[in-house]
């Protein structure tokens, strides 16, 4: 079984940057499609970004396109979310997710989830 652990969240001022990490334990993520989702209190979980197992295909939600970047280090079995030009509306708990099936934006595709890391953007 794949276990995912997010880290890197915290408090940052609007316009600042954070990099989230998602480290996998157990089986390798080399052939797993990955995604980041986020959920604010009282709101539905929403897709942030997703990438294919090879990293050759990516998707970004319109709200983060141009500001966020997903990347992965296969040697370290870790996926990253670089977040720049942060806005207060980016405040949420961020979750990484993985699937050994094909990638996509539907959360139902994903079998493995991290515990979440809080990102708070102040104005």
Coordinates of C-alpha atoms in Angstrom, one line a residue:
X1 CA 0.0 0.0 0.0
X2 CA 1.1 3.5 -0.7
X3 CA 1.1 6.0 2.1
X4 CA 1.5 9.8 1.4
X5 CA 2.6 12.5 3.8
X6 CA 2.3 16.2 3.0
X7 CA 4.5 18.9 4.5
X8 CA 5.4 22.5 3.8
X9 CA 2.2 24.2 4.7
X10 CA 2.1 27.3 6.9
X11 CA 1.2 30.9 7.1
X12 CA 2.3 33.3 4.4
X13 CA 1.4 36.8 3.3
X14 CA -0.4 37.5 0.1
X15 CA 2.0 37.5 -2.8
X16 CA 4.4 35.1 -1.1
X17 CA 5.4 31.6 -2.0
X18 CA 5.3 28.1 -0.5
X19 CA 6.4 24.7 -1.7
X20 CA 4.5 21.7 -0.5
X21 CA 6.0 18.2 -0.5
X22 CA 4.3 14.9 -0.7
X23 CA 6.5 12.0 0.3
X24 CA 5.5 8.4 -0.4
X25 CA 6.2 5.5 1.8
X26 CA 6.0 1.9 0.8
X27 CA 5.7 1.2 -2.9
X28 CA 7.3 3.5 -5.4
X29 CA 5.4 6.4 -7.1
X30 CA 7.3 6.0 -10.3
X31 CA 4.2 4.7 -12.2
X32 CA 1.5 6.5 -10.2
X33 CA -0.5 9.4 -11.5
X34 CA -0.5 12.2 -8.9
X35 CA -2.8 15.2 -8.0
X36 CA -3.2 17.9 -5.5
X37 CA -6.6 18.8 -4.1
X38 CA -7.6 21.4 -1.6
X39 CA -10.5 22.1 0.7
X40 CA -11.5 25.2 2.6
X41 CA -13.8 25.0 5.6
X42 CA -17.4 24.7 4.4
X43 CA -16.5 24.2 0.8
X44 CA -16.2 21.2 -1.4
X45 CA -12.9 19.6 -2.2
X46 CA -11.5 20.9 -5.5
X47 CA -8.9 19.9 -7.9
X48 CA -5.8 22.1 -8.0
X49 CA -3.5 20.2 -10.3
X50 CA -2.8 16.7 -11.7
X51 CA -0.1 15.0 -13.6
X52 CA 0.4 11.7 -15.4
X53 CA 2.7 9.0 -14.1
X54 CA 5.5 10.1 -16.5
X55 CA 5.0 13.8 -15.8
X56 CA 4.4 14.4 -19.4
X57 CA 0.8 15.6 -19.0
X58 CA -0.5 18.1 -16.6
X59 CA -3.7 19.9 -15.6
X60 CA -4.2 23.1 -13.6
X61 CA -7.3 24.6 -12.3
X62 CA -8.0 28.1 -13.8
X63 CA -7.7 29.6 -10.4
X64 CA -4.1 28.5 -10.0
X65 CA -2.8 28.4 -13.6
X66 CA 0.3 30.4 -14.0
X67 CA 0.9 30.5 -10.3
X68 CA 1.2 26.9 -9.2
X69 CA 3.5 24.2 -10.6
X70 CA 3.4 20.4 -9.9
X71 CA 6.7 18.5 -10.2
X72 CA 8.1 15.2 -9.0
X73 CA 11.4 13.8 -8.0
X74 CA 11.3 10.1 -8.9
X75 CA 14.5 9.3 -7.1
X76 CA 13.2 10.8 -3.8
X77 CA 9.7 9.4 -4.4
X78 CA 8.3 12.8 -3.8
X79 CA 5.9 15.2 -5.5
X80 CA 5.9 18.9 -5.0
X81 CA 3.5 21.8 -5.4
X82 CA 5.2 25.1 -5.9
X83 CA 2.8 27.9 -5.1
X84 CA 3.7 31.5 -6.1
X85 CA 1.8 34.8 -5.9
X86 CA -0.4 33.3 -3.2
X87 CA -3.8 34.9 -2.6
X88 CA -6.1 34.7 0.5
X89 CA -8.5 32.6 -1.5
X90 CA -5.8 29.9 -1.7
X91 CA -6.2 29.3 2.0
X92 CA -7.2 25.7 2.5
X93 CA -6.0 22.2 3.5
X94 CA -4.0 20.8 0.7
X95 CA -4.0 17.1 0.0
X96 CA -1.9 15.0 -2.4
X97 CA -3.4 11.9 -4.0
X98 CA -2.2 9.0 -6.1
X99 CA -3.5 6.4 -8.4
X100 CA -2.0 3.6 -10.4
X101 CA -4.8 4.0 -12.9
X102 CA -4.9 6.8 -15.5
X103 CA -4.6 10.3 -14.2
X104 CA -7.5 12.8 -14.2
X105 CA -9.3 15.6 -12.3
X106 CA -12.0 13.5 -10.6
X107 CA -11.1 12.8 -7.0
X108 CA -12.8 9.4 -7.3
X109 CA -9.9 8.2 -9.5
X110 CA -7.5 8.4 -6.6
X111 CA -6.9 5.6 -4.2
X112 CA -4.3 7.0 -1.9
X113 CA -4.5 10.2 0.0
X114 CA -2.2 12.2 2.3
X115 CA -3.4 13.6 5.7
X116 CA -3.4 17.2 4.4
X117 CA -1.4 20.2 5.2
X118 CA -2.8 23.6 6.1
X119 CA -2.0 26.7 4.0
X120 CA -3.1 30.0 5.3
X121 CA -2.6 33.2 3.2
X122 CA -3.0 36.5 5.0
X123 CA -3.8 39.8 3.5

